[in-house]
Coordinates of C-alpha atoms and ligand atoms in Angstrom, one line a residue:
M135 CA 5.1 2.0 11.4
T136 CA 2.6 4.6 10.6
G137 CA -1.1 3.7 10.4
A138 CA -0.8 1.2 13.2
G139 CA -4.4 1.6 14.1
G140 CA -5.7 0.7 10.6
N141 CA -6.9 -2.7 9.3
L142 CA -3.5 -3.7 8.0
G143 CA -1.6 -1.8 10.7
K144 CA -3.3 -3.9 13.4
V145 CA -2.4 -7.1 11.6
L146 CA 1.2 -6.0 11.1
R147 CA 1.7 -4.7 14.7
T148 CA 2.2 -8.3 15.9
R149 CA 3.7 -9.7 12.7
L150 CA 6.5 -7.1 12.4
R151 CA 7.4 -7.2 16.1
P152 CA 10.1 -9.9 15.6
Y153 CA 11.8 -8.0 12.9
A154 CA 12.8 -4.9 15.0
D155 CA 14.6 -4.3 18.3
T156 CA 11.9 -1.7 18.9
L157 CA 8.8 -1.2 16.9
R158 CA 7.7 2.4 17.0
L159 CA 3.9 2.6 16.3
S160 CA 1.9 5.7 15.4
D161 CA -1.6 6.6 14.3
V162 CA -3.9 9.6 14.6
R163 CA -6.4 7.2 16.2
P164 CA -5.9 5.8 19.7
L165 CA -3.7 2.8 19.9
D166 CA -3.4 0.1 22.6
P167 CA -0.6 0.9 25.0
A168 CA 2.9 -0.1 24.1
G169 CA 3.8 -3.8 24.9
P170 CA 7.3 -5.2 25.2
G171 CA 9.6 -3.9 22.4
E172 CA 7.1 -1.3 21.3
E173 CA 6.8 2.4 21.4
V174 CA 3.5 4.2 20.8
I175 CA 3.7 7.8 19.5
P176 CA 0.4 9.4 18.4
C177 CA 0.9 11.4 15.3
D178 CA -1.2 13.4 12.8
L179 CA 0.7 13.0 9.5
A180 CA -0.4 16.4 8.4
D181 CA 1.5 17.9 11.4
A182 CA 5.1 18.4 10.2
R183 CA 6.6 18.9 13.7
A184 CA 4.9 15.8 15.0
V185 CA 6.1 13.7 12.1
D186 CA 9.6 15.0 12.6
A187 CA 9.5 13.8 16.2
L188 CA 8.1 10.5 15.2
V189 CA 10.8 9.8 12.7
D190 CA 13.7 10.9 14.9
G191 CA 15.9 7.9 15.7
V192 CA 14.3 5.2 13.5
D193 CA 16.2 2.9 11.1
A194 CA 13.4 2.3 8.6
I195 CA 9.8 3.3 8.1
V196 CA 6.8 1.2 7.1
H197 CA 4.3 3.8 6.0
M198 CA 0.8 2.3 6.3
G199 CA -0.8 5.6 7.4
G200 CA -3.2 7.8 5.6
V201 CA -6.7 7.5 4.1
S202 CA -7.0 4.0 2.6
V203 CA -10.2 4.3 0.6
E204 CA -11.7 6.7 -1.9
R205 CA -12.8 10.0 -0.2
P206 CA -13.3 13.6 -1.3
F207 CA -10.0 15.3 -2.3
E208 CA -10.1 17.6 0.8
E209 CA -10.0 14.6 3.1
I210 CA -7.2 12.9 1.1
L211 CA -5.0 16.0 0.9
P212 CA -3.8 16.3 4.5
A213 CA -2.7 12.8 5.3
N214 CA -1.9 11.3 1.9
I215 CA -0.3 14.3 0.2
Q216 CA 1.0 16.7 2.8
G217 CA 1.6 13.7 5.2
V218 CA 3.7 11.7 2.8
Y219 CA 5.8 14.9 2.1
N220 CA 6.2 15.5 5.8
L221 CA 7.4 11.9 6.2
Y222 CA 10.0 12.0 3.5
E223 CA 11.3 15.4 4.6
S224 CA 11.7 14.0 8.1
A225 CA 13.4 10.9 6.8
R226 CA 15.8 13.1 4.9
R227 CA 16.6 15.3 7.9
H228 CA 17.1 12.3 10.2
G229 CA 19.1 10.2 7.7
V230 CA 16.5 7.3 7.4
K231 CA 17.7 5.2 4.5
R232 CA 14.7 2.8 3.8
V233 CA 11.0 3.3 3.5
V234 CA 8.3 0.7 2.7
F235 CA 5.4 2.7 1.3
A236 CA 1.9 1.2 1.2
S237 CA 0.8 2.2 -2.2
S238 CA -2.2 0.6 -3.8
N239 CA -3.4 -1.2 -6.9
H240 CA -5.7 1.9 -7.4
V241 CA -2.7 3.7 -8.9
T242 CA -3.4 1.6 -12.0
G243 CA -7.1 1.0 -11.4
F244 CA -8.3 2.2 -14.8
Y245 CA -6.6 -0.6 -16.7
R246 CA -9.1 -3.1 -18.0
Q247 CA -9.6 -6.4 -16.1
G248 CA -7.8 -9.2 -17.9
Q249 CA -5.0 -6.9 -19.1
V250 CA -1.6 -7.7 -17.6
I251 CA 0.5 -4.8 -16.6
D252 CA 3.9 -4.3 -14.9
A253 CA 5.3 -1.6 -12.8
D254 CA 6.5 0.3 -15.9
A255 CA 3.0 0.8 -17.3
P256 CA 1.9 4.4 -17.0
V257 CA -0.2 5.1 -14.0
R258 CA -4.0 5.3 -14.5
P259 CA -5.4 6.2 -11.0
D260 CA -9.0 5.4 -10.4
G261 CA -9.8 8.3 -8.0
Y262 CA -8.4 10.8 -5.6
Y263 CA -7.1 8.0 -3.3
G264 CA -5.3 6.4 -6.3
I265 CA -3.9 9.8 -7.3
S266 CA -2.5 10.4 -3.8
K267 CA -0.8 7.0 -3.9
A268 CA 0.7 7.9 -7.3
F269 CA 1.9 11.1 -5.7
G270 CA 3.6 9.1 -3.0
E271 CA 5.3 6.9 -5.5
N272 CA 6.6 9.9 -7.5
L273 CA 7.7 11.7 -4.3
S274 CA 9.6 8.6 -3.1
R275 CA 11.2 8.3 -6.6
F276 CA 12.4 11.9 -6.2
Y277 CA 13.7 11.3 -2.7
Y278 CA 15.7 8.4 -4.0
D279 CA 17.1 10.2 -7.0
R280 CA 18.0 13.3 -5.1
Y281 CA 18.8 12.0 -1.6
G282 CA 19.4 8.3 -1.9
I283 CA 16.5 7.3 0.4
E284 CA 15.5 3.8 -0.8
T285 CA 11.8 3.0 -1.1
V286 CA 9.8 -0.1 -1.9
C287 CA 6.3 0.9 -3.1
L288 CA 3.8 -1.9 -2.4
R289 CA 0.8 -1.6 -4.8
I290 CA -1.3 -3.7 -2.4
G291 CA -4.2 -5.6 -4.0
S292 CA -6.9 -6.7 -1.6
S293 CA -5.4 -7.7 1.8
F294 CA -8.2 -9.2 3.9
P295 CA -8.6 -12.5 5.7
E296 CA -10.5 -13.9 2.7
A297 CA -11.0 -13.1 -1.0
Q298 CA -14.6 -11.8 -0.8
D299 CA -15.7 -11.6 -4.4
R300 CA -14.7 -12.5 -8.0
R301 CA -12.3 -9.5 -8.4
M302 CA -10.6 -10.4 -5.1
L303 CA -9.9 -13.9 -6.4
I304 CA -7.4 -12.1 -8.6
T305 CA -6.3 -9.2 -6.4
W306 CA -6.1 -11.0 -3.0
L307 CA -3.0 -10.7 -0.8
S308 CA -2.9 -12.9 2.3
Y309 CA -1.7 -11.4 5.6
D310 CA 1.2 -13.9 5.6
D311 CA 2.3 -12.9 2.1
L312 CA 1.9 -9.2 3.0
T313 CA 4.3 -9.8 6.0
R314 CA 6.7 -11.7 3.7
L315 CA 6.6 -8.9 1.2
I316 CA 7.3 -6.2 3.9
A317 CA 10.2 -8.2 5.4
Q318 CA 11.8 -8.6 1.9
S319 CA 11.3 -4.9 1.3
L320 CA 13.0 -4.0 4.6
F321 CA 15.9 -6.3 4.4
T322 CA 16.8 -6.9 0.8
P323 CA 20.0 -4.8 0.0
N324 CA 20.0 -2.2 -2.7
V325 CA 16.3 -1.9 -3.6
G326 CA 16.8 1.6 -4.9
H327 CA 13.3 2.7 -5.9
T328 CA 11.2 -0.4 -6.5
I329 CA 7.5 -0.8 -7.3
V330 CA 5.9 -4.2 -6.7
Y331 CA 2.3 -5.4 -6.7
G332 CA 1.3 -6.9 -3.4
V333 CA -0.6 -9.9 -4.4
S334 CA -0.6 -13.6 -3.5
A335 CA 0.1 -16.5 -5.9
N336 CA -3.5 -16.5 -7.2
R337 CA -4.6 -18.6 -10.2
E338 CA -5.1 -15.5 -12.4
S339 CA -3.1 -12.2 -12.2
W340 CA -3.3 -8.8 -13.8
W341 CA 0.1 -7.9 -12.4
D342 CA 3.5 -8.9 -13.6
N343 CA 6.1 -8.5 -10.9
S344 CA 9.1 -9.5 -13.0
R345 CA 10.5 -5.9 -12.6
A346 CA 10.8 -6.7 -8.8
T347 CA 12.4 -10.1 -8.8
H348 CA 15.4 -8.7 -6.9
L349 CA 13.2 -8.4 -3.8
G350 CA 13.0 -12.2 -3.7
Y351 CA 9.3 -12.0 -2.8
A352 CA 7.8 -15.5 -3.2
P353 CA 4.1 -15.5 -2.3
Q354 CA 3.0 -18.8 -0.7
D355 CA -0.8 -18.4 -0.6
N356 CA -3.5 -18.2 -3.2
S357 CA -7.2 -17.4 -3.3
E358 CA -8.5 -20.9 -4.4
P359 CA -9.9 -21.8 -0.9
F360 CA -12.4 -18.8 -1.4
R361 CA -13.3 -19.5 -5.1
A362 CA -16.5 -21.4 -4.5
K363 CA -18.0 -18.9 -2.1
A364 CA -17.0 -15.9 -4.3
E365 CA -18.3 -17.5 -7.5
A366 CA -21.6 -18.4 -5.8
Q367 CA -22.4 -14.6 -5.8
P368 CA -24.3 -13.3 -8.8
P369 CA -21.8 -11.7 -11.3
L370 CA -21.8 -8.0 -11.9
A371 CA -23.4 -6.9 -15.2
P372 CA -20.6 -7.0 -17.8
D373 CA -21.1 -3.2 -18.6
D374 CA -20.7 -2.3 -14.9
P375 CA -17.4 -0.3 -14.7
A376 CA -16.7 -2.3 -11.5
A377 CA -16.6 -5.4 -13.6
R378 CA -14.5 -3.8 -16.4
Y379 CA -11.7 -2.1 -14.6
Q380 CA -9.0 -3.5 -12.3
G381 CA -9.9 -1.0 -9.6
G382 CA -13.4 -2.5 -9.3
A383 CA -15.9 -0.2 -7.6
F384 CA -13.3 2.4 -6.9
V385 CA -13.5 3.5 -10.5
K386 CA -17.0 4.8 -10.0
A387 CA -17.6 8.3 -8.6
G388 CA -18.3 8.2 -4.9
P389 CA -21.7 9.1 -3.4
F390 CA -20.1 12.3 -2.1
E391 CA -19.5 13.6 -5.6
S392 CA -22.2 15.6 -7.3
Ligands
LIG292 C1 -7.2 -0.5 -1.3 O1 -6.3 0.2 -1.7 C2 -8.0 -0.3 -0.1 O2 -7.2 0.3 0.9 C3 -8.7 -1.6 0.4 O3 -9.6 -1.2 1.3 C4 -9.3 -2.4 -0.7 O4 -10.4 -1.8 -1.2 C5 -8.3 -2.6 -1.8 O5 -7.7 -1.4 -2.2 C6 -8.9 -3.3 -3.1 O6 -8.6 -2.8 -4.2 O7 -9.6 -4.3 -2.9

């Protein structure tokens, strides 16, 4: 698993442990020392040789690494564009047959809230981060078509302990459901190249996962326990782009842009 030091990587470090004989963990950030059944290999995804050494000997990759929020393009480029290329090239060289790629709902963040889309809807990224995830999805499609490396792209919604606002009541993915989704993505035979939205069984959904039923992903959780607290917050103005588009605040230009 790449990105083992990130928010979701830390959560998954313990949760994915039972699914592997050895869980190899990497990040560019410092990680806790390896525990039983773990290997820790520091790695900068932009460093092709380091990625090649990281991937040598693994059966499958859960790729959580890279920049996970909107940032200037120059910061996105090394880890999310060059890095995902390095990873797939190494997977090809070492004969890795399955990748689970942490994509994001921000690949389609410029669809309107309330519109229901599925994985066949054309991408509408809401920033450089979303563009980089769309690149990873396209790259993984290419590596499947040319080299037969299977990938499940998880367009993760909002995976936090709680749904924190009105948008997250719809986009929330519990940690348990995330773990279920990754396990299904790793172990379901013949996934080919699959795109699935990573979302719990919330009351309202903008995302139709009927194109990915072969994964057998059955979310068990929903955001209802957080509704009262989320709805107690004042709503955004209706003309605020964060209230109009599925990507929420990501659709707005970052403070770093002039
Ligand atoms: C993401 O892709 C981010 O990694 C995460 O921090 C959240 O902001 C999430 O999307 C979201 O859309 O809520």
